[in-house]
Short mmCIF file of C-alpha atoms in Angstrom, two decimals:
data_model
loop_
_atom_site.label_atom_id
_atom_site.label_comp_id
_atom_site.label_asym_id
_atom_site.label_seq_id
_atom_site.Cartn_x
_atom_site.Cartn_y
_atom_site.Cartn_z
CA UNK A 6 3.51 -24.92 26.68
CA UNK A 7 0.49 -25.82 28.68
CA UNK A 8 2.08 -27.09 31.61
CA UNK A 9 5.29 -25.00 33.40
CA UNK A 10 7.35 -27.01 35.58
CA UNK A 11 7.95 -24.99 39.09
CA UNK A 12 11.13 -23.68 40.16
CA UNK A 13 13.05 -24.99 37.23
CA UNK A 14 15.85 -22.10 37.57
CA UNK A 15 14.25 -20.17 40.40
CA UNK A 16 15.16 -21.42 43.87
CA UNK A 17 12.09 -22.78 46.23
CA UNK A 18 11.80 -20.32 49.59
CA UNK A 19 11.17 -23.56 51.49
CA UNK A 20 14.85 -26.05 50.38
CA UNK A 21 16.39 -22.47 49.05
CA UNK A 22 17.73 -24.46 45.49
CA UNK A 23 16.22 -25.01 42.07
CA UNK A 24 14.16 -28.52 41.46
CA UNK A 25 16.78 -29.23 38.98
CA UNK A 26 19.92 -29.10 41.59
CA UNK A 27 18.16 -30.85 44.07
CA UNK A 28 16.78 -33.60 41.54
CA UNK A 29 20.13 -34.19 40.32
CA UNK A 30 21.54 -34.54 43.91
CA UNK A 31 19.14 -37.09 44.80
CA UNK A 32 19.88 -38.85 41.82
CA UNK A 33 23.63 -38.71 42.79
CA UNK A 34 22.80 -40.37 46.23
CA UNK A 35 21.31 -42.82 44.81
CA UNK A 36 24.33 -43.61 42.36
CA UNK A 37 26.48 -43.20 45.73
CA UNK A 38 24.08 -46.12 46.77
CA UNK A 39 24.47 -48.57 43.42
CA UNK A 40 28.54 -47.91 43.19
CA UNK A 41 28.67 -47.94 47.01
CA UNK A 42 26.97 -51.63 47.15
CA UNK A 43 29.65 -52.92 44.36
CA UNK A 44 32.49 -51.18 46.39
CA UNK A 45 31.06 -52.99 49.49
CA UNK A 46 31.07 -56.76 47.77
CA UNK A 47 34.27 -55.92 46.26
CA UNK A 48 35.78 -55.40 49.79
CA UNK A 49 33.65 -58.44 50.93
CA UNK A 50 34.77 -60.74 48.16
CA UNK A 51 38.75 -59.44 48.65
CA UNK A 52 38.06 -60.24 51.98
CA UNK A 53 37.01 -63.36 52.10
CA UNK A 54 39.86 -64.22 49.15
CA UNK A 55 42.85 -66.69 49.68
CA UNK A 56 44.58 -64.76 47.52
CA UNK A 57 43.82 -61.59 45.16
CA UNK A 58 43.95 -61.26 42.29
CA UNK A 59 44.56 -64.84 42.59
CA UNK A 60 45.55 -65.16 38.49
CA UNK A 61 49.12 -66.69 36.68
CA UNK A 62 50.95 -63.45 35.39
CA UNK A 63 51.30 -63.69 31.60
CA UNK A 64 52.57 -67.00 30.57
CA UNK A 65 54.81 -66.81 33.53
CA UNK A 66 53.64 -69.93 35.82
CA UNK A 67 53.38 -67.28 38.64
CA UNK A 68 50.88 -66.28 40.29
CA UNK A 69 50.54 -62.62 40.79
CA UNK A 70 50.26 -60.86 43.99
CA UNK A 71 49.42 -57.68 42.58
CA UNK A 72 46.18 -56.42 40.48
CA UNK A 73 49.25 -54.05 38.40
CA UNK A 74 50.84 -56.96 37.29
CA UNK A 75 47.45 -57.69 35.60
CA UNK A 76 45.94 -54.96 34.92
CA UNK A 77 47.61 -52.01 32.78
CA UNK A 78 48.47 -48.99 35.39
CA UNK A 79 50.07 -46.38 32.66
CA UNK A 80 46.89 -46.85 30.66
CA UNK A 81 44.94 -46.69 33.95
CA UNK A 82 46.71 -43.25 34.72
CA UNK A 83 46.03 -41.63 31.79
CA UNK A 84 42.67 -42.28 31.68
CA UNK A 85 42.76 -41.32 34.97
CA UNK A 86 44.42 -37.52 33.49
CA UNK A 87 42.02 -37.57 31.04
CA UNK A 88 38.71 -37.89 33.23
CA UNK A 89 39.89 -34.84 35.20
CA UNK A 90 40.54 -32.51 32.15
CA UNK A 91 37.09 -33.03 31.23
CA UNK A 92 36.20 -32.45 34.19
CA UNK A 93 37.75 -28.87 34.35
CA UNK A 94 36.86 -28.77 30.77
CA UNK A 95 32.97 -29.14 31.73
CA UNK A 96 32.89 -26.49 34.50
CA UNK A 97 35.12 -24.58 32.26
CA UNK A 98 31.98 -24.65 29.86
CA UNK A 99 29.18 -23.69 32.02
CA UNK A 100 31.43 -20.91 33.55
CA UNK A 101 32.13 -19.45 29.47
CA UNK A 102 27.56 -19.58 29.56
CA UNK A 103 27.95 -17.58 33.10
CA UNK A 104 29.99 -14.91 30.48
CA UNK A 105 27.68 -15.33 28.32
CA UNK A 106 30.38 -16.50 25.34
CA UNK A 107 28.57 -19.24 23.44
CA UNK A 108 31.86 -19.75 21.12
CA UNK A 109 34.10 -20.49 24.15
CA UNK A 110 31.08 -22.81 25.72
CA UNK A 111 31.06 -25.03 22.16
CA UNK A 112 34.69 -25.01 22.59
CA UNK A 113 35.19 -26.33 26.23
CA UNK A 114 32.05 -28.62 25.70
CA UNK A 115 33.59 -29.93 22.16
CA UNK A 116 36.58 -30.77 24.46
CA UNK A 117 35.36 -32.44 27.18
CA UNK A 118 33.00 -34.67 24.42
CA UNK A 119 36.42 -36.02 22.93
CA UNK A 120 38.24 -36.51 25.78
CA UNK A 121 35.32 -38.92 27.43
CA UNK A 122 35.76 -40.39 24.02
CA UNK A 123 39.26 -41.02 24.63
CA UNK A 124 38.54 -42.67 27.52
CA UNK A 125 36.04 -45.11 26.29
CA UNK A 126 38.58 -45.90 23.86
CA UNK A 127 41.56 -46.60 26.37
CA UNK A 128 38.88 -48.24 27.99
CA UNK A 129 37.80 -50.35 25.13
CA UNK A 130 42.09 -51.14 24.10
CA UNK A 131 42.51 -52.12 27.87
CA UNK A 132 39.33 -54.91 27.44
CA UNK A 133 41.05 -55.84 24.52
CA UNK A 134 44.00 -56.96 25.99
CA UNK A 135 42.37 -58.91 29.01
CA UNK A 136 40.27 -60.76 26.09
CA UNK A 137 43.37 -61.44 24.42
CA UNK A 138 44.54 -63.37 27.04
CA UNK A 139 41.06 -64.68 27.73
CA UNK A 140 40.23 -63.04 31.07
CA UNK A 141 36.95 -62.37 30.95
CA UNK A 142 35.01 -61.40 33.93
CA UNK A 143 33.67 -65.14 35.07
CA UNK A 144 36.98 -66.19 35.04
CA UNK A 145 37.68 -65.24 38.75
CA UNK A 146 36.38 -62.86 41.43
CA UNK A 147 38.92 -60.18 40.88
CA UNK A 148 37.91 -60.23 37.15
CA UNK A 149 34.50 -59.78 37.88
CA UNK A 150 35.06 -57.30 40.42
CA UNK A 151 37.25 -55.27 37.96
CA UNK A 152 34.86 -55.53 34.92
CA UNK A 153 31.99 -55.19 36.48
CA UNK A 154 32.55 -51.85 38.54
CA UNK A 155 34.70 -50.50 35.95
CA UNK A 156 32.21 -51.33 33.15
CA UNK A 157 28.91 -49.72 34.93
CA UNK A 158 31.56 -46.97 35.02
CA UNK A 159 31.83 -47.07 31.75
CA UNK A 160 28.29 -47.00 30.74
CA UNK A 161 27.93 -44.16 33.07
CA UNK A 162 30.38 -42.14 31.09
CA UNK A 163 28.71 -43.41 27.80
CA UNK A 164 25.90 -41.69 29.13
CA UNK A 165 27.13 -38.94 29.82
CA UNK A 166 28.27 -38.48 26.42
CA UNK A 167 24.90 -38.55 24.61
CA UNK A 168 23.87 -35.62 26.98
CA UNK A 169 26.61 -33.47 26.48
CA UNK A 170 26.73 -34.29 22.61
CA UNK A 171 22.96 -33.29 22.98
CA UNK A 172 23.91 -30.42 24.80
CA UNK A 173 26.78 -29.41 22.32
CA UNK A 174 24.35 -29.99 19.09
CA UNK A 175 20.66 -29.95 18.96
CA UNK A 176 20.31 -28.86 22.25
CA UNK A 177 22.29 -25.42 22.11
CA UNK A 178 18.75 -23.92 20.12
CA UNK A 179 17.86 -22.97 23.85
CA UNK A 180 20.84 -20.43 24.06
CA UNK A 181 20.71 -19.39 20.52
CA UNK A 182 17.04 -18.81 19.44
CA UNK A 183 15.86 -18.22 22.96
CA UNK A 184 14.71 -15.66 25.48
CA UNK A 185 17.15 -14.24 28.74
CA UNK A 186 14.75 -16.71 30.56
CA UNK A 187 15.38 -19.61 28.04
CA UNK A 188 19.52 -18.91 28.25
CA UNK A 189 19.32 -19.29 32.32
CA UNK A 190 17.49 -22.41 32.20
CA UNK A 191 20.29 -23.63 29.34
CA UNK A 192 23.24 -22.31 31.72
CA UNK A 193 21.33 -24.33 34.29
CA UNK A 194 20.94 -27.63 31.97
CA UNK A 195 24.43 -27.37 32.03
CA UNK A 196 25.40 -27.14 35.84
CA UNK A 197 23.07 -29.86 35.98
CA UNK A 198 24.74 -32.26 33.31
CA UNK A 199 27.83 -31.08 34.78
CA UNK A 200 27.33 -32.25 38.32
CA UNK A 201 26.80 -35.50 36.87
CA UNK A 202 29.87 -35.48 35.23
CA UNK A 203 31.97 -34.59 38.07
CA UNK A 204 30.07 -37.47 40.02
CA UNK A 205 31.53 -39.92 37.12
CA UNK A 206 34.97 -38.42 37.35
CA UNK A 207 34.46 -39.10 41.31
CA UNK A 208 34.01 -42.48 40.97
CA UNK A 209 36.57 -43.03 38.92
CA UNK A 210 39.30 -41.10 41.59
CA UNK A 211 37.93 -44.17 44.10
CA UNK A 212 37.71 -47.18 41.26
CA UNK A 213 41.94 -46.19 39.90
CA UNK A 214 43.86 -46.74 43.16
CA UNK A 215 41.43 -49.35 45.11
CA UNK A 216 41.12 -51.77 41.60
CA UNK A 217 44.62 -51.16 40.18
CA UNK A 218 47.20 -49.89 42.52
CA UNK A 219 46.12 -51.42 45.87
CA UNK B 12 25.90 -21.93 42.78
CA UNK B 13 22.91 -20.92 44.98
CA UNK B 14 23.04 -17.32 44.08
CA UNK B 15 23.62 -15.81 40.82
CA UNK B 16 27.36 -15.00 40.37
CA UNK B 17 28.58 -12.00 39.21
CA UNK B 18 30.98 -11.90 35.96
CA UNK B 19 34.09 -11.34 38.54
CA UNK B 20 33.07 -14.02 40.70
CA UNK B 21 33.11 -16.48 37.51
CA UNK B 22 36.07 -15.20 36.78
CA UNK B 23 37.48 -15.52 40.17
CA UNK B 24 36.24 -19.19 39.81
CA UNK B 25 37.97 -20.47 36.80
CA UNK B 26 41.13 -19.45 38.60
CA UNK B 27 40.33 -22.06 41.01
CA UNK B 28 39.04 -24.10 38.84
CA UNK B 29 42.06 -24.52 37.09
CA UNK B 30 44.45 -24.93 40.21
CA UNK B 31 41.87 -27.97 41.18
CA UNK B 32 43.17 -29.31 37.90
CA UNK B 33 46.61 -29.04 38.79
CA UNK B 34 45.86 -30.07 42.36
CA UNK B 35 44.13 -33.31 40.92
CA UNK B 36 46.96 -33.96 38.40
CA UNK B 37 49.78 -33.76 41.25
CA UNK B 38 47.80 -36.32 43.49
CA UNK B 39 47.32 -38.49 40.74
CA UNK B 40 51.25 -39.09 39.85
CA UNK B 41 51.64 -38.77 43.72
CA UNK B 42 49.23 -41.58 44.33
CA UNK B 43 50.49 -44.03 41.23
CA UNK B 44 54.09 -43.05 42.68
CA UNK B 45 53.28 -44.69 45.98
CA UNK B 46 52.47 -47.29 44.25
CA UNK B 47 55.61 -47.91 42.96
CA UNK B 48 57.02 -48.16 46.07
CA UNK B 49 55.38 -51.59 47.11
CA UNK B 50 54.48 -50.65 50.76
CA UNK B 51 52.86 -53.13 52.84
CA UNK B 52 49.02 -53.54 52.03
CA UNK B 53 47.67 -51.94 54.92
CA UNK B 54 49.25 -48.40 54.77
CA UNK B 55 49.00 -48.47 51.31
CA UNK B 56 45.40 -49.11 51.24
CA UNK B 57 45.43 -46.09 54.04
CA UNK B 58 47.77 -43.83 51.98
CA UNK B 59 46.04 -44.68 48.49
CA UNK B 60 42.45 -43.72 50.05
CA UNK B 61 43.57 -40.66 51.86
CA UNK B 62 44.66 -39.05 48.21
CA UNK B 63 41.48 -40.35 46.77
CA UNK B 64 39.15 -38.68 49.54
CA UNK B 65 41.15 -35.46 48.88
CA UNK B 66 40.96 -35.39 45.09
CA UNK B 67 37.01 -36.40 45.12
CA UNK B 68 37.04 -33.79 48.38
CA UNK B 69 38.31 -31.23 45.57
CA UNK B 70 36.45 -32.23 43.11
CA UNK B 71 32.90 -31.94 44.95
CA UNK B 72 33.90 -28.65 46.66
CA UNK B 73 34.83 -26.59 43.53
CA UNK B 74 33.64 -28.14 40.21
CA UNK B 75 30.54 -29.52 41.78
CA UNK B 76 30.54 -26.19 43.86
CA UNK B 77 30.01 -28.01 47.44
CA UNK B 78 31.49 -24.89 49.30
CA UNK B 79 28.60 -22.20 49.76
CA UNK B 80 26.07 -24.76 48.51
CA UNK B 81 22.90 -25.03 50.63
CA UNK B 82 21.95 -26.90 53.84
CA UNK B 83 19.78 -29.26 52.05
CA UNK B 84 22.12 -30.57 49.45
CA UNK B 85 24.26 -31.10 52.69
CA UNK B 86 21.41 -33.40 53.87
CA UNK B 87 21.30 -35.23 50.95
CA UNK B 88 24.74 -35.82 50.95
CA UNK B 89 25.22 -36.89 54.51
CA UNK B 90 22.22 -39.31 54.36
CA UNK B 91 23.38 -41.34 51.33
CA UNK B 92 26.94 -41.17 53.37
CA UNK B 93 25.36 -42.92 56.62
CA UNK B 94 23.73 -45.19 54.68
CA UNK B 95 27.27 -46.02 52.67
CA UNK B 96 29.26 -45.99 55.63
CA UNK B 97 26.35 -48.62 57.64
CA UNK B 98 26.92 -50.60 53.98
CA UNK B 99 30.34 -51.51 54.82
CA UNK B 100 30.13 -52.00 58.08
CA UNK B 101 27.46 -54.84 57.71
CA UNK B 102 29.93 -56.32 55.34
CA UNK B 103 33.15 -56.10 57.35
CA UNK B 104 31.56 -56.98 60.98
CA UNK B 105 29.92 -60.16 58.77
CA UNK B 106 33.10 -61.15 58.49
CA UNK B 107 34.76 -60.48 62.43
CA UNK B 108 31.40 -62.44 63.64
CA UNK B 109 32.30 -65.71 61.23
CA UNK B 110 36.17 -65.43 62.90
CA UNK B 111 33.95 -65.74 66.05
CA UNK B 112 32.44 -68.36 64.77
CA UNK B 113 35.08 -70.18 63.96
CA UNK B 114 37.33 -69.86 66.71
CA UNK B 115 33.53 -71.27 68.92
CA UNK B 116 33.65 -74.13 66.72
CA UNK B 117 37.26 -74.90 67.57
CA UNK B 118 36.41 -74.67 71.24
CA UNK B 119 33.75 -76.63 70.87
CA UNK B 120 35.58 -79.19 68.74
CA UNK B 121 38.20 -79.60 71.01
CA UNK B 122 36.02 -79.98 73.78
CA UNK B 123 34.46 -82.99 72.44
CA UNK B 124 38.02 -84.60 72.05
CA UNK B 125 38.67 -83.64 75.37
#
């Protein structure tokens, strides 16, 4: 390769951390910023509400004073479960790379793939039913609130999926045809992906109780 | 990490790593459990955030390895947390100047029929 990126798994002497780690935190603040400016019109808009979520309970006549007699909390929880296995699945990966035991890596990796899976498709069951009873997310502010936060949630875990499917497949040639050098900067690829997974996990552990339980 | 661990100290790690799981499981029923309960809005708004800030507390400590991490990821950190934290209060205190507002309206209302 003609040109070498600095300090991609060697730290700087100057901020004492790889470009890659501090890149990725950077990037994280900034996500801190977008989900941060949703949280803050959420509280503005529940603020400002006469009442919240302000919608008729199934078929009922009455209005609900709850967002749980909406929205689906058992679901909600085990998504919830599920988002925090992968989460110790992912570090669980990067530490099997740290041993330097690939077939425990695709393992733990393969794992925490399916179970972001999973929750896309609670996810995607749990949109199903508000469609079903035509909520969709102009119908009021609570609705948009809840679909809009916990959709760009959503896409965030979708995209964390294509890089640890990458990471899983094609992307594993790194470890297995490369150098000592080439296997650090993999094991590094990974803390990196994985910090960003965490940070979606994160989110989440704020979106659960503040959208469905409170 | 910062520094190259040691096989032990990876090993050491997934010990932890697995009693954040457990941690983060327990606080999850906990918090849902609360819910349950049907406590005023206020402290439950109070209660339901305090488990939150200690599971994402866990989370960024040990799986995103926040303890022993360097001073400038720290920086990082508490910059996009002023800003955050300035976010909301913008919003909020928009909200205790329109009660203001209002109530000088009234005043001023009720001086005119006066």
């Amino acid at each position: 390769m003609s040109l070498q990126i600095p300090y991609e798994v060697t730290p700087r002497l100057d901020t004492g951390v790889n470009n890659a780690k501090l890149g990725i935190w950077l990037f994280l603040a900034s996500e801190i910023m977008l989900f941060g400016g949703l949280f803050a019109a959420y509280v503005f808009l529940r603020m400002g509400a006469d009442a919240w979520p302000g919608l008729e309970i199934y078929g009922t006549g009455e209005m609900a004073t709850r967002a749980d007699q909406i929205l689906n909390v058992p679901l909600a929880t085990l998504n919830t479960m599920i988002l925090i296995a992968s989460s110790m699945t992912m570090v669980m990966a990067w530490a099997s790379l740290k041993m330097d035991n690939f077939s425990r890596y695709k393992l733990y990796m393969g794992i925490t793939i399916l179970l972001a899976l999973g929750f896309l498709v609670v996810k995607a069951i749990e949109y199903g039913d508000k469609f079903d009873h035509h909520l969709y997310p102009a119908t009021n502010n609570f609705l948009g609130v809840y679909f809009v936060l916990t959709g760009l949630h959503a896409i965030h875990v979708t995209g964390g999926i294509i890089v640890n499917a990458w990471f899983w497949g094609p992307g594993t040639k790194m470890w297995t045809q490369g150098t000592a050098r080439d296997k650090a900067h993999f094991a590094n690829r990974i803390e990196i992906a994985g910090l960003y997974w965490h940070f979606v996990d994160l989110v989440w552990i704020f979106l659960f109780p503040t959208i469905y339980l409170i | 990490m910062a520094h190259e661990m040691s096989l032990e100290e990876v090993k050491k790690h997934i010990r932890v790593y697995l009693l954040v799981f457990g941690a983060l499981a327990v606080l999850t029923v906990v918090t849902v459990a609360v819910s349950y309960v049907h406590i005023p809005f206020y402290p439950a708004l109070i209660v339901a955030l305090i488990i939150a800030s200690v599971k994402a507390g866990l989370v960024a400590a040990y799986f995103m390895h926040l303890v022993g991490e360097k001073q400038v990821i720290m920086w990082v950190l508490i910059s996009a947390g002023v800003f955050l934290l300035a976010l909301f209060v913008l919003f909020i205190s928009s909200y205790a100047d329109q009660e203001q507002l209002a109530l000088v309206t009234h005043a001023v209302n009720l001086s005119h029929v006066a």
